[in-house]
Coordinates of C-alpha atoms in Angstrom, one line a residue:
X1 CA -7.4 -11.9 -15.4
X2 CA -9.7 -10.2 -17.9
X3 CA -9.2 -6.6 -18.6
X4 CA -11.4 -4.0 -17.1
X5 CA -9.9 -3.8 -13.6
X6 CA -7.3 -5.5 -11.5
X7 CA -8.7 -6.5 -8.2
X8 CA -6.8 -8.3 -5.4
X9 CA -7.8 -9.6 -2.0
X10 CA -7.0 -7.3 0.9
X11 CA -6.9 -8.6 4.4
X12 CA -6.9 -6.7 7.7
X13 CA -4.2 -8.4 9.8
X14 CA -5.9 -7.4 13.0
X15 CA -8.7 -9.8 12.1
X16 CA -6.5 -12.6 10.7
X17 CA -8.1 -16.1 10.8
X18 CA -5.9 -18.2 8.6
X19 CA -2.6 -18.5 6.7
X20 CA -1.4 -15.7 4.4
X21 CA -0.2 -18.1 1.7
X22 CA -3.6 -18.8 0.2
X23 CA -5.4 -15.9 1.8
X24 CA -8.0 -18.3 3.3
X25 CA -9.9 -17.1 6.3
X26 CA -8.7 -13.5 6.4
X27 CA -11.1 -10.6 6.6
X28 CA -11.4 -10.0 2.9
X29 CA -11.4 -6.7 1.2
X30 CA -10.2 -5.7 -2.3
X31 CA -7.3 -3.9 -3.7
X32 CA -8.8 -1.2 -5.8
X33 CA -7.5 -1.1 -9.3
X34 CA -10.2 -0.5 -11.9
X35 CA -11.0 -0.6 -9.4
X36 CA -18.0 4.6 3.1
X37 CA -19.4 6.6 5.5
X38 CA -20.9 9.2 3.2
X39 CA -18.3 10.9 1.1
X40 CA -18.5 13.5 -1.5
X41 CA -17.8 12.9 -5.2
X42 CA -16.7 15.9 -7.2
X43 CA -17.0 16.0 -10.9
X44 CA -13.9 16.9 -12.9
X45 CA -16.0 18.7 -15.6
X46 CA -15.2 22.3 -16.6
X47 CA -16.7 25.0 -14.4
X48 CA -18.0 28.3 -15.8
X49 CA -15.1 30.7 -16.4
X50 CA -16.6 33.4 -14.2
X51 CA -17.2 31.0 -11.2
X52 CA -14.5 31.6 -8.5
X53 CA -13.5 28.9 -6.2
X54 CA -12.4 29.7 -2.6
X55 CA -8.7 29.0 -2.1
X56 CA -8.2 25.8 -0.2
X57 CA -11.6 24.4 -1.1
X58 CA -11.8 20.9 -2.5
X59 CA -12.5 22.2 -5.9
X60 CA -9.4 24.4 -5.7
X61 CA -7.2 21.6 -4.5
X62 CA -8.5 19.2 -7.1
X63 CA -7.9 21.6 -9.9
X64 CA -4.3 21.9 -8.9
X65 CA -3.7 18.2 -8.3
X66 CA -5.5 16.7 -11.2
X67 CA -2.9 17.6 -13.8
X68 CA -0.4 15.6 -11.8
X69 CA -2.5 12.4 -11.6
X70 CA -2.5 9.8 -14.3
X71 CA -4.7 6.8 -15.2
X72 CA -2.6 3.8 -15.9
X73 CA -3.3 1.0 -18.3
X74 CA -1.3 -2.2 -17.7
X75 CA -1.4 -5.1 -20.1
X76 CA 0.6 -8.4 -20.0
X77 CA 2.0 -10.1 -23.0
X78 CA -1.1 -12.2 -23.3
X79 CA -3.4 -9.2 -23.2
X80 CA -4.6 -9.5 -19.6
X81 CA -4.5 -6.4 -17.3
X82 CA -6.5 -3.5 -16.2
X83 CA -6.5 0.1 -15.0
X84 CA -5.2 1.9 -12.0
X85 CA -3.9 5.3 -11.0
X86 CA -0.5 6.9 -10.3
X87 CA 0.8 10.4 -9.7
X88 CA 3.9 12.4 -10.8
X89 CA 6.7 11.9 -8.3
X90 CA 9.4 14.1 -9.9
X91 CA 10.2 16.2 -13.0
X92 CA 12.3 13.3 -14.5
X93 CA 9.1 11.5 -15.4
X94 CA 8.8 9.1 -12.5
X95 CA 5.3 8.0 -11.5
X96 CA 4.5 6.5 -8.1
X97 CA 1.8 3.8 -7.9
X98 CA 1.1 0.4 -6.5
X99 CA 3.0 -2.7 -7.5
X100 CA -0.3 -4.6 -8.1
X101 CA -1.3 -2.0 -10.6
X102 CA 1.7 -2.5 -12.9
X103 CA 2.8 -6.1 -12.1
X104 CA 1.1 -7.5 -15.2
X105 CA 3.1 -5.2 -17.5
X106 CA 6.4 -5.8 -15.8
X107 CA 7.6 -8.7 -17.9
X108 CA 7.2 -7.9 -21.6
X109 CA 3.8 -6.2 -21.3
X110 CA 2.5 -2.7 -22.2
X111 CA 2.1 0.2 -19.9
X112 CA 0.6 3.7 -20.6
X113 CA -0.3 6.8 -18.5
X114 CA -3.0 9.2 -19.5
X115 CA -3.1 12.7 -18.0
X116 CA -6.3 14.6 -17.2
X117 CA -5.9 16.6 -20.4
X118 CA -6.2 13.4 -22.4
X119 CA -2.6 13.1 -23.4
X120 CA -1.3 9.6 -23.3
X121 CA 2.3 8.4 -22.8
X122 CA 4.0 5.0 -23.0
X123 CA 5.8 4.1 -19.8
X124 CA 8.2 1.4 -18.4
X125 CA 8.6 -0.1 -15.0
X126 CA 11.6 1.2 -13.1
X127 CA 11.2 -1.0 -10.0
X128 CA 8.7 -2.9 -7.9
X129 CA 8.4 -3.9 -4.3
X130 CA 5.9 -6.6 -3.8
X131 CA 6.1 -6.6 0.0
X132 CA 5.4 -2.9 0.2
X133 CA 3.0 -2.9 -2.8
X134 CA 4.9 0.1 -4.2
X135 CA 6.1 0.6 -7.7
X136 CA 7.8 3.3 -9.7
X137 CA 7.4 3.7 -13.5
X138 CA 8.9 6.2 -15.9
X139 CA 7.2 8.0 -18.8
X140 CA 8.8 7.7 -22.2
X141 CA 9.1 11.0 -24.0
X142 CA 7.8 12.8 -20.9
X143 CA 6.2 16.2 -21.3
X144 CA 8.2 19.3 -20.3
X145 CA 5.6 20.7 -17.9
X146 CA 5.4 17.9 -15.3
X147 CA 4.3 19.0 -11.9
X148 CA 5.1 16.7 -9.1
X149 CA 2.6 16.5 -6.3
X150 CA 3.9 17.9 -3.0
X151 CA 4.5 15.2 -0.3
X152 CA 3.4 15.7 3.3
X153 CA 4.8 14.2 6.4
X154 CA 2.5 11.3 7.0
X155 CA 3.8 10.8 10.6
X156 CA 2.1 14.1 11.5
X157 CA -1.4 13.0 10.2
X158 CA -4.1 12.9 12.8
X159 CA -7.3 11.0 13.0
X160 CA -10.1 13.3 11.8
X161 CA -7.9 15.2 9.3
X162 CA -9.6 15.9 6.0
X163 CA -8.7 13.7 3.0
X164 CA -9.1 13.9 -0.8
X165 CA -8.7 10.9 -3.0
X166 CA -8.1 11.0 -6.7
X167 CA -8.3 8.1 -9.1
X168 CA -10.1 6.2 -11.8
X169 CA -12.7 4.1 -10.0
X170 CA -14.2 1.5 -12.4
X171 CA -12.2 3.3 -15.2
X172 CA -13.8 6.7 -14.5
X173 CA -10.7 8.8 -14.7
X174 CA -10.1 12.1 -12.7
X175 CA -12.7 11.2 -10.0
X176 CA -12.3 13.1 -6.8
X177 CA -13.8 12.0 -3.4
X178 CA -13.5 13.4 0.1
X179 CA -13.5 12.1 3.6
X180 CA -11.3 12.0 6.7
X181 CA -8.5 9.9 8.2
X182 CA -10.6 7.5 10.2
X183 CA -7.7 5.5 11.8
X184 CA -3.9 5.3 11.7
X185 CA -1.5 2.3 11.9
X186 CA -4.2 -0.1 10.7
X187 CA -2.6 -3.5 10.1
X188 CA -3.5 -4.7 6.5
X189 CA -2.3 -7.7 4.6
X190 CA -3.0 -8.0 0.9
X191 CA -2.6 -10.4 -1.9
X192 CA -3.2 -9.9 -5.6
X193 CA -5.2 -13.1 -5.8
X194 CA -3.1 -14.3 -8.8
X195 CA -0.1 -15.4 -6.7
X196 CA 0.9 -16.3 -3.1
X197 CA 2.8 -13.0 -2.8
X198 CA 1.6 -10.8 0.0
X199 CA 2.2 -7.2 1.1
X200 CA 2.0 -5.8 4.5
X201 CA 1.3 -2.3 5.6
X202 CA 0.5 -0.2 8.7
X203 CA -2.0 1.8 6.8
X204 CA -3.9 5.1 7.0
X205 CA -7.6 4.4 7.0
X206 CA -10.0 6.7 5.3
X207 CA -13.7 6.9 4.6
X208 CA -13.2 8.7 1.3
X209 CA -14.9 6.6 -1.3
X210 CA -12.2 4.4 -2.9
X211 CA -13.1 1.7 -5.5
X212 CA -11.5 -0.6 -8.0
X213 CA -9.4 1.7 -10.2
X214 CA -8.2 4.0 -7.3
X215 CA -5.2 1.9 -6.6
X216 CA -2.0 3.8 -6.8
X217 CA -3.7 7.2 -6.7
X218 CA -2.9 9.9 -4.1
X219 CA -4.6 10.5 -0.8
X220 CA -4.2 14.2 -0.2
X221 CA -4.5 16.3 2.9
X222 CA -6.4 19.6 3.2
X223 CA -3.4 21.5 1.7
X224 CA -3.3 19.3 -1.4
X225 CA -0.1 17.4 -0.3
X226 CA 0.1 13.6 -0.6
X227 CA -0.2 11.7 2.7
X228 CA -0.7 8.2 1.2
X229 CA -1.1 6.0 -1.8
X230 CA -4.6 4.5 -2.0
X231 CA -4.1 0.7 -2.1
X232 CA -7.0 -1.3 -0.7
X233 CA -10.5 -1.4 0.5
X234 CA -12.8 -3.5 2.6
X235 CA -15.7 -4.1 0.2
X236 CA -19.4 -4.6 1.0
X237 CA -19.2 -8.1 -0.5
X238 CA -16.3 -9.9 1.2
X239 CA -17.7 -13.4 1.4
X240 CA -14.7 -14.8 -0.4
X241 CA -11.4 -14.0 -2.0
X242 CA -10.9 -13.3 -5.7
X243 CA -14.5 -12.6 -6.3
X244 CA -16.2 -9.9 -8.3
X245 CA -15.4 -6.2 -8.0
X246 CA -17.1 -4.8 -5.0
X247 CA -17.6 -1.2 -4.1
X248 CA -16.5 0.8 -1.1
X249 CA -18.2 0.9 2.3
X250 CA -16.1 3.6 3.6
X251 CA -13.1 1.5 4.7
X252 CA -10.2 2.4 2.4
X253 CA -6.5 1.9 3.2
X254 CA -3.5 3.9 2.0
X255 CA 0.3 3.3 2.3
X256 CA 1.7 6.2 4.3
X257 CA 3.7 8.5 2.0
X258 CA 6.8 8.6 4.2
X259 CA 7.2 4.8 3.7
X260 CA 6.3 5.0 0.0
X261 CA 8.8 7.8 -0.6
X262 CA 11.6 5.8 1.1
X263 CA 10.8 2.8 -1.1
X264 CA 10.5 4.9 -4.3
X265 CA 13.9 6.4 -3.7
X266 CA 15.4 2.9 -3.4
X267 CA 13.6 1.7 -6.6
X268 CA 14.8 4.7 -8.6
X269 CA 18.4 4.2 -7.4
X270 CA 18.7 0.4 -7.6
X271 CA 15.5 -1.1 -9.0
X272 CA 14.7 -3.0 -5.9
X273 CA 13.8 -2.3 -2.3
X274 CA 15.4 -3.3 1.0
X275 CA 13.3 -4.6 3.8
X276 CA 14.1 -4.4 7.5
X277 CA 14.0 -7.8 9.2
X278 CA 14.4 -9.3 12.7
X279 CA 15.9 -12.5 11.3
X280 CA 13.1 -14.7 12.6
X281 CA 10.1 -16.4 10.9
X282 CA 6.7 -15.9 12.6
X283 CA 3.4 -17.7 12.3
X284 CA 1.0 -16.0 9.9
X285 CA -2.1 -17.7 11.5
X286 CA -4.5 -15.8 13.8
X287 CA -3.5 -16.0 17.5
X288 CA -4.9 -12.7 18.9
X289 CA -2.2 -13.0 21.6
X290 CA 0.8 -11.9 19.5
X291 CA 3.3 -13.0 16.8
X292 CA 4.6 -16.5 17.6
X293 CA 8.1 -17.3 16.4
X294 CA 7.8 -20.4 14.3
X295 CA 9.5 -23.8 14.8
X296 CA 10.9 -23.8 11.3
X297 CA 12.0 -21.3 8.7
X298 CA 9.7 -19.5 6.3
X299 CA 9.8 -22.4 3.7
X300 CA 9.3 -25.1 6.3
X301 CA 13.0 -25.9 6.4
X302 CA 15.9 -24.5 8.4
X303 CA 15.8 -22.7 11.7
X304 CA 13.1 -20.1 12.4
X305 CA 15.6 -17.9 14.1
X306 CA 18.5 -17.0 11.7
X307 CA 21.8 -17.9 13.4
X308 CA 23.7 -14.8 14.4
X309 CA 20.8 -12.7 13.0
X310 CA 19.2 -9.8 14.9
X311 CA 16.7 -11.9 16.8
X312 CA 19.3 -14.6 17.7
X313 CA 21.7 -11.9 19.0
X314 CA 18.9 -10.5 21.2
X315 CA 18.1 -14.0 22.6
X316 CA 14.8 -14.6 20.9
X317 CA 13.8 -18.3 20.4
X318 CA 11.2 -20.4 18.7
X319 CA 7.9 -20.3 20.6
X320 CA 8.4 -16.8 21.9
X321 CA 5.3 -14.7 21.5
X322 CA 6.0 -11.1 20.5
X323 CA 3.3 -8.8 21.9
X324 CA 4.7 -5.3 21.3
X325 CA 7.1 -3.5 19.0
X326 CA 8.0 -0.3 20.8
X327 CA 4.6 1.0 21.9
X328 CA 2.6 -0.8 19.2
X329 CA 0.5 -3.8 20.3
X330 CA 1.2 -6.8 18.1
X331 CA -1.6 -9.3 17.8
X332 CA -0.4 -11.5 14.9
X333 CA 2.5 -12.2 12.6
X334 CA 1.3 -10.0 9.8
X335 CA 0.8 -7.1 12.2
X336 CA 4.4 -7.5 13.3
X337 CA 5.7 -7.6 9.8
X338 CA 3.8 -4.5 8.8
X339 CA 5.1 -2.6 11.9
X340 CA 8.7 -3.7 11.2
X341 CA 8.5 -2.5 7.7
X342 CA 7.7 1.1 8.9
X343 CA 11.3 1.2 10.1
X344 CA 14.6 1.0 8.2
X345 CA 17.5 -1.5 8.5
X346 CA 19.8 -0.4 11.3
X347 CA 17.0 1.0 13.4
X348 CA 16.8 -0.4 17.0
X349 CA 13.4 -1.4 18.2
X350 CA 12.2 -2.5 21.6
X351 CA 10.4 -5.9 21.5
X352 CA 8.2 -7.2 24.3
X353 CA 7.6 -10.9 24.3
X354 CA 6.4 -13.7 26.4
X355 CA 8.2 -16.9 27.2
X356 CA 7.0 -19.6 29.7
X357 CA 4.4 -17.2 30.9
X358 CA 6.8 -14.4 31.7
X359 CA 7.0 -11.0 29.9
X360 CA 10.4 -9.9 28.8
X361 CA 11.7 -6.9 26.8
X362 CA 14.8 -6.8 24.6
X363 CA 16.3 -4.3 22.1
X364 CA 16.7 -5.6 18.5
X365 CA 18.7 -3.9 15.8
X366 CA 17.0 -4.6 12.5
X367 CA 18.8 -6.3 9.7
X368 CA 18.2 -6.0 6.0
X369 CA 16.9 -8.2 3.1
X370 CA 17.4 -7.0 -0.4
X371 CA 14.5 -7.4 -2.9
X372 CA 11.5 -9.7 -2.8
X373 CA 12.0 -13.3 -2.1

């Protein structure tokens, strides 16, 4: 992939129309590395010294948050890569971002982070979680005055809440845009277009303008606390996957920060993430009626329901159609995966499913899978 911006296909699982493996037939959007309804863009240029900003205004929040946001440049060993965004997670020099922003630099590549004051630092990848699309990197020779951004409780976010997005759209660092939370728990499936690896999220949707280059940047609330990591967009031009870089039409998606924080802590501790699982493979094709437990395992071999796994212990079988996870309606396999991944291993969830035309309900205690497979 040429430098200038990493872009990946993003697919809303609620409108799935094909298999995830190749990304064919999904409602296509773009991940937004160098990478709506009308949203406001705020210049990061210097204001006159005597001009006072109202406390809590967008300008006030932006001025406090910008020093904690970095523009990332990732380059693979063969020179390919692009730009994205990240933000300071802690005073030890950890930066939180998307996996697809830094993936090209993970194996022998180069990675750097530039702050709003223009100072640039080399960085290294601490850990990546492809399924969650979350990564943690660490600055080398970190500055002494790092200011981590405060993290909000994303479970308490409400539709209509104000949002502020910061990033480097099309390489334009320190760009600030505003909008609202336009939806919650939006099922989104994404692929980086360069591999068959997919990520699944139950996303926050925002109409703040997000474009290629915003990936990995913070989505803030009206208090300046992070509620999500900007990760994907539905572009105006979505006629195919892996196409050119398209702009925002007011449909941006962010990974809720509660989930991202949990993943980041795991990556910092062990270098890999743990995924909650039900121990059953489901079809990734569109059904609209639910998530169908497959006939065979994920690789086309072995049983779809893992013997003595969570689903097996709960009595689930191939052909069962899962229609709800707790109170969330499940309309497809990707939607189910995204909802499961909002939980933690060991959590007990209530699964509603159909078998032979009859609706049944069962409790399932989630198992665990370490790392990406």
